[in-house]
XYZ file of C-alpha atoms in Angstrom:
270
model
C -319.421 -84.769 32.894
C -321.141 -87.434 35.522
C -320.976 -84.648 38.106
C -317.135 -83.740 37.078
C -316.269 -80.327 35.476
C -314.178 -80.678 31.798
C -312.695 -76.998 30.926
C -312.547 -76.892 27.468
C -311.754 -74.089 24.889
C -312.987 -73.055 21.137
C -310.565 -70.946 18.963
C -310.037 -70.327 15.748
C -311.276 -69.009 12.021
C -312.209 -72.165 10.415
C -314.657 -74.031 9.536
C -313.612 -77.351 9.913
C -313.391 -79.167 13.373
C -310.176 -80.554 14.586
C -310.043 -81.451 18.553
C -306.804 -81.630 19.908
C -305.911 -84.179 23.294
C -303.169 -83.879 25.275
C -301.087 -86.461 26.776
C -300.792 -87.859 30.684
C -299.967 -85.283 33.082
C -300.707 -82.249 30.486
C -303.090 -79.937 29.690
C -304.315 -77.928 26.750
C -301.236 -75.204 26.764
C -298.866 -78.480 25.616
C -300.763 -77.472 21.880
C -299.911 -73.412 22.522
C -296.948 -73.294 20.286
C -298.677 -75.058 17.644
C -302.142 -72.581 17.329
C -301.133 -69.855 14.972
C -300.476 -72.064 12.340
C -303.502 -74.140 12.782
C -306.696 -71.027 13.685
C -306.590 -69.625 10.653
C -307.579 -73.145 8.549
C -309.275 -74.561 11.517
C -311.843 -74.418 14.824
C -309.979 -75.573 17.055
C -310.872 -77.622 20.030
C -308.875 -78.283 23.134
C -309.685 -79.724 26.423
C -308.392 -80.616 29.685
C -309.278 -84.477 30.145
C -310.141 -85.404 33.417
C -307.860 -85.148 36.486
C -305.605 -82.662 34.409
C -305.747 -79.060 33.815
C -308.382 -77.132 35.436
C -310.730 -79.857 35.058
C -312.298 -81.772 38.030
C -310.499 -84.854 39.412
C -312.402 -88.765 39.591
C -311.434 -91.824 41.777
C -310.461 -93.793 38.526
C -309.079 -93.086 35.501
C -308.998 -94.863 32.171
C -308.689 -94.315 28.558
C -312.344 -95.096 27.700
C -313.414 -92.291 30.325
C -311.774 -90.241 28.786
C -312.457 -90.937 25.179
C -316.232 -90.170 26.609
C -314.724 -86.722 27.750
C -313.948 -85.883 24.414
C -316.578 -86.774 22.990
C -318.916 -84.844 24.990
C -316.604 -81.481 24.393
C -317.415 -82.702 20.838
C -321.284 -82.807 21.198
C -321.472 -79.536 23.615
C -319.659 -77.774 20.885
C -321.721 -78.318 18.240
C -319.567 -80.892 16.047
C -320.838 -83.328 13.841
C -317.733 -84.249 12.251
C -313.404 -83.460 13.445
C -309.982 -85.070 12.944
C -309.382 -86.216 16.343
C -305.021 -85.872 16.969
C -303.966 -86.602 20.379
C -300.118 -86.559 21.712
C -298.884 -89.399 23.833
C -301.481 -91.155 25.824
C -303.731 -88.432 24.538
C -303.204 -90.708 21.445
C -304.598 -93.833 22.946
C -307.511 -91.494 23.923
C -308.133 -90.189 20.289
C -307.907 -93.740 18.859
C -310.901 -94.928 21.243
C -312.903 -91.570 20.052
C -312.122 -92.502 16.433
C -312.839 -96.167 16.675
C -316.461 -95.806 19.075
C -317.515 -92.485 17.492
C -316.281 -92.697 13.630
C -319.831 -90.723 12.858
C -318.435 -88.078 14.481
C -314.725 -88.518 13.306
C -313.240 -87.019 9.797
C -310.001 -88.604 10.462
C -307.374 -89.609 13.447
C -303.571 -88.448 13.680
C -301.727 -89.731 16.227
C -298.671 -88.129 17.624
C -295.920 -90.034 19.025
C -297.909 -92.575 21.233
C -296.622 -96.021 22.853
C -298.223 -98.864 20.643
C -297.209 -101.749 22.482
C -297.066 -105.153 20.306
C -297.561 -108.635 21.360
C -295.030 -109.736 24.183
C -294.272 -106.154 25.366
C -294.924 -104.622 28.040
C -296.096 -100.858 28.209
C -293.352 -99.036 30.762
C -295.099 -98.157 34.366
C -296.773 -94.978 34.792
C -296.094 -94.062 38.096
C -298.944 -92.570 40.351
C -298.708 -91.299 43.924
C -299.521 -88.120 45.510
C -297.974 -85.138 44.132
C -295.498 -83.064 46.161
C -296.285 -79.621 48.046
C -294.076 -77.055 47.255
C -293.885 -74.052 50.100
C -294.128 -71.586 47.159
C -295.121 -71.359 43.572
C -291.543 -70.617 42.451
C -290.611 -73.478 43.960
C -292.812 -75.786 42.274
C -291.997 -73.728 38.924
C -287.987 -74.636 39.337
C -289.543 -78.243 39.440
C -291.069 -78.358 36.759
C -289.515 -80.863 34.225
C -290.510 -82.927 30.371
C -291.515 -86.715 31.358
C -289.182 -88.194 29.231
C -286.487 -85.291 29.554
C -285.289 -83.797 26.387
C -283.386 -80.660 24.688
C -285.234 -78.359 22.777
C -288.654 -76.101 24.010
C -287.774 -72.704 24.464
C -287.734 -71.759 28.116
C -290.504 -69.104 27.337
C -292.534 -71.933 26.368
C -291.798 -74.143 29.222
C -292.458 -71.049 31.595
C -295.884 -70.760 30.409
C -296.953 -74.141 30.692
C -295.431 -74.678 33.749
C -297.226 -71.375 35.184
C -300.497 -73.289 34.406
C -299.472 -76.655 36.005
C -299.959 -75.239 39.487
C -302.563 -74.601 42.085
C -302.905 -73.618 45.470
C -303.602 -75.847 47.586
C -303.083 -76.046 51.980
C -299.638 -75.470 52.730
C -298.189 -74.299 49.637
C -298.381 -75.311 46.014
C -298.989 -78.524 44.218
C -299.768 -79.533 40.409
C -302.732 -79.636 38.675
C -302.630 -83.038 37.638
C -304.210 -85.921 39.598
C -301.212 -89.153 39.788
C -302.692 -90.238 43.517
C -305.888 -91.591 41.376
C -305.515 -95.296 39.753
C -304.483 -94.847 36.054
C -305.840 -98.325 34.061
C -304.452 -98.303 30.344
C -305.679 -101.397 28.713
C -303.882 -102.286 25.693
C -305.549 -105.151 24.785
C -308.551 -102.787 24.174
C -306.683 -100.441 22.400
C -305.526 -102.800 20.097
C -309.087 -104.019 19.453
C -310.083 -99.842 18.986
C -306.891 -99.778 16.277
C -308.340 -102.888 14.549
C -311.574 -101.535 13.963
C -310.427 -97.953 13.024
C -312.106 -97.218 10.202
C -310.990 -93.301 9.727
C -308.427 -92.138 7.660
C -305.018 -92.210 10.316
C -301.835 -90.908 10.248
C -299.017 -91.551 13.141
C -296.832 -88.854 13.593
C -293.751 -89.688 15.566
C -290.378 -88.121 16.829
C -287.101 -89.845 15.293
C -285.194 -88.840 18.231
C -288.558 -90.067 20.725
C -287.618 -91.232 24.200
C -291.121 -93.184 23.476
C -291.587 -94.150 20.053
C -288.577 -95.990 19.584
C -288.006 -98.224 16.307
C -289.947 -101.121 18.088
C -292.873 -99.273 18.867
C -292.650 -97.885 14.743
C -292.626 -101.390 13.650
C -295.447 -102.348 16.367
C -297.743 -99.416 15.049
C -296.877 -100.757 11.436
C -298.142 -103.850 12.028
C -301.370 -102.754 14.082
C -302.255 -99.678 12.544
C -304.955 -100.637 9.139
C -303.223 -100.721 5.667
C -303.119 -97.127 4.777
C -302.183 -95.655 7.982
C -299.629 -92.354 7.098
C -296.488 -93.158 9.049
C -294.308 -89.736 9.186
C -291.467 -89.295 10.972
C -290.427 -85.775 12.319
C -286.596 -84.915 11.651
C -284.563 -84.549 15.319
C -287.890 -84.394 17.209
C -287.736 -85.792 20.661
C -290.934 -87.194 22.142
C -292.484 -83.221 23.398
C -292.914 -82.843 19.734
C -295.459 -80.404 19.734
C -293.387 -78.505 21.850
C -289.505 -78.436 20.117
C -290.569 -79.136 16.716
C -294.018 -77.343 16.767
C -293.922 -75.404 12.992
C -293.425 -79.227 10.992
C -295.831 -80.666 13.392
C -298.666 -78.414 12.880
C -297.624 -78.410 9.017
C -298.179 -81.722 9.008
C -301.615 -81.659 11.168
C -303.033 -79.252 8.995
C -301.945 -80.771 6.088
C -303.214 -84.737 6.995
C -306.362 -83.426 8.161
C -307.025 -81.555 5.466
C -306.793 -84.436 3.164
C -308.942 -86.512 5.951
C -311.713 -84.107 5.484
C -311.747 -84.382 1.513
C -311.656 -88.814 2.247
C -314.179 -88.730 4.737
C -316.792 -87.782 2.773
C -316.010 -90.992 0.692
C -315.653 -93.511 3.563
C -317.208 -96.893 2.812
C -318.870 -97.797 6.156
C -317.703 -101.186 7.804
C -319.884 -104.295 6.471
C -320.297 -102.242 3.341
């Protein structure tokens, strides 16, 4: 897209569209444990946004780039109408799809992503060049969950990590770009939750490192009367990772219903 590559992938029985968006520093394997359950109901979309994965990297990066990114996956693919969920920042990223595209969007879940409210600040994301590791197992014994937590089996965490590297000149390195500029602009963000006009859910971890009870009560407030708030027993921000079986229950089951209410959607003005 504008001259950069965007891997994406297509699986599944369904026929109903639901495109899945990681979070910052990702890629499409963070959804891997939660598949089975969801191919047999469902197409299922994934990507790797921008400067993640094996997709190309940009100078810039921003949330409205890659809403864009997603929905061009959406339009090469053939889809005319998906629940858009998206973990983390991949949240932020599926409420700017929802709220610019809703013609193309059945419903929105968001999973476990930093709202911030008025007078708080959103913690730093740190960028800087990644490290080189002399070998790929070194870089695998580095590999760690940004906020750490208990929980993914290390089967699981092997196989993401194994597709978090690339060779690069002298050694090893990850995938992801954090040398770039990152811009997250809540402000806009809130505007894209105020106009959302999908049916939502928010899906969050009650043991989250980042949805803690003020960023619950922050997404309360923003989030339009009828937003589904569901909290996941135990579950610790990696969600889709340590609590995967609830948290695709819970996909398939909100989007399901967001299928059947989209079809009854009173436009905006109407």
């Amino acid at each position: 897209m504008n001259g950069i590559p965007i891997r994406y992938r297509v699986s599944g029985q369904g026929e109903r569209d639901l495109i899945l968006v990681h979070g910052h520093l990702a890629h499409h394997l963070w959804w891997h444990a939660i598949l089975p359950a969801l191919e047999p109901h469902w197409r299922v979309i994934q990507l790797d946004l921008s400067g993640h994965g094996d997709s190309g990297h940009r100078g810039y990066y921003d949330i409205e780039q890659w809403a864009d990114e997603v929905i061009a996956v959406l339009e090469a693919v053939g889809s005319d109408r998906a629940v858009v969920a998206g973990h983390s920042l991949g949240g932020s990223v599926a409420i700017a799809t929802a709220a610019r595209r809703a013609d193309l969007a059945a419903g929105l879940i968001v999973i476990d992503t930093y709202v911030v409210g008025p007078g708080i600040e959103r913690p730093h994301i740190r960028t800087g060049a990644a490290p080189v590791y002399s070998t790929r197992q070194e870089g695998l014994s580095r590999f760690r969950l940004v906020p750490p937590q208990p929980g993914p089996s290390t089967e699981l965490l092997a196989l993401i990590a194994e597709n978090s590297l690339r060779e690069v000149e002298g050694g090893w390195t990850w995938k992801f770009d954090r040398a770039s500029p990152l811009n997250v602009d809540d402000d806009l963000i809130g505007e894209h939750i105020a106009k959302l006009n999908v049916p939502t859910c928010f899906i969050y971890g009650t043991q989250s490192g980042v949805v803690n009870p003020e960023v619950i009560e922050c997404a309360r407030a923003a989030f339009p009367i009828g937003t589904q708030m569901v909290g996941i027993a135990d579950a610790h921000h990696h969600l889709v990772l340590d609590h995967a079986e609830p948290c695709a229950r819970l996909i398939d089951e909100h989007a399901g219903k967001m299928f059947v209410n989209s079809r009854s959607r009173i436009p905006v003005g109407e």
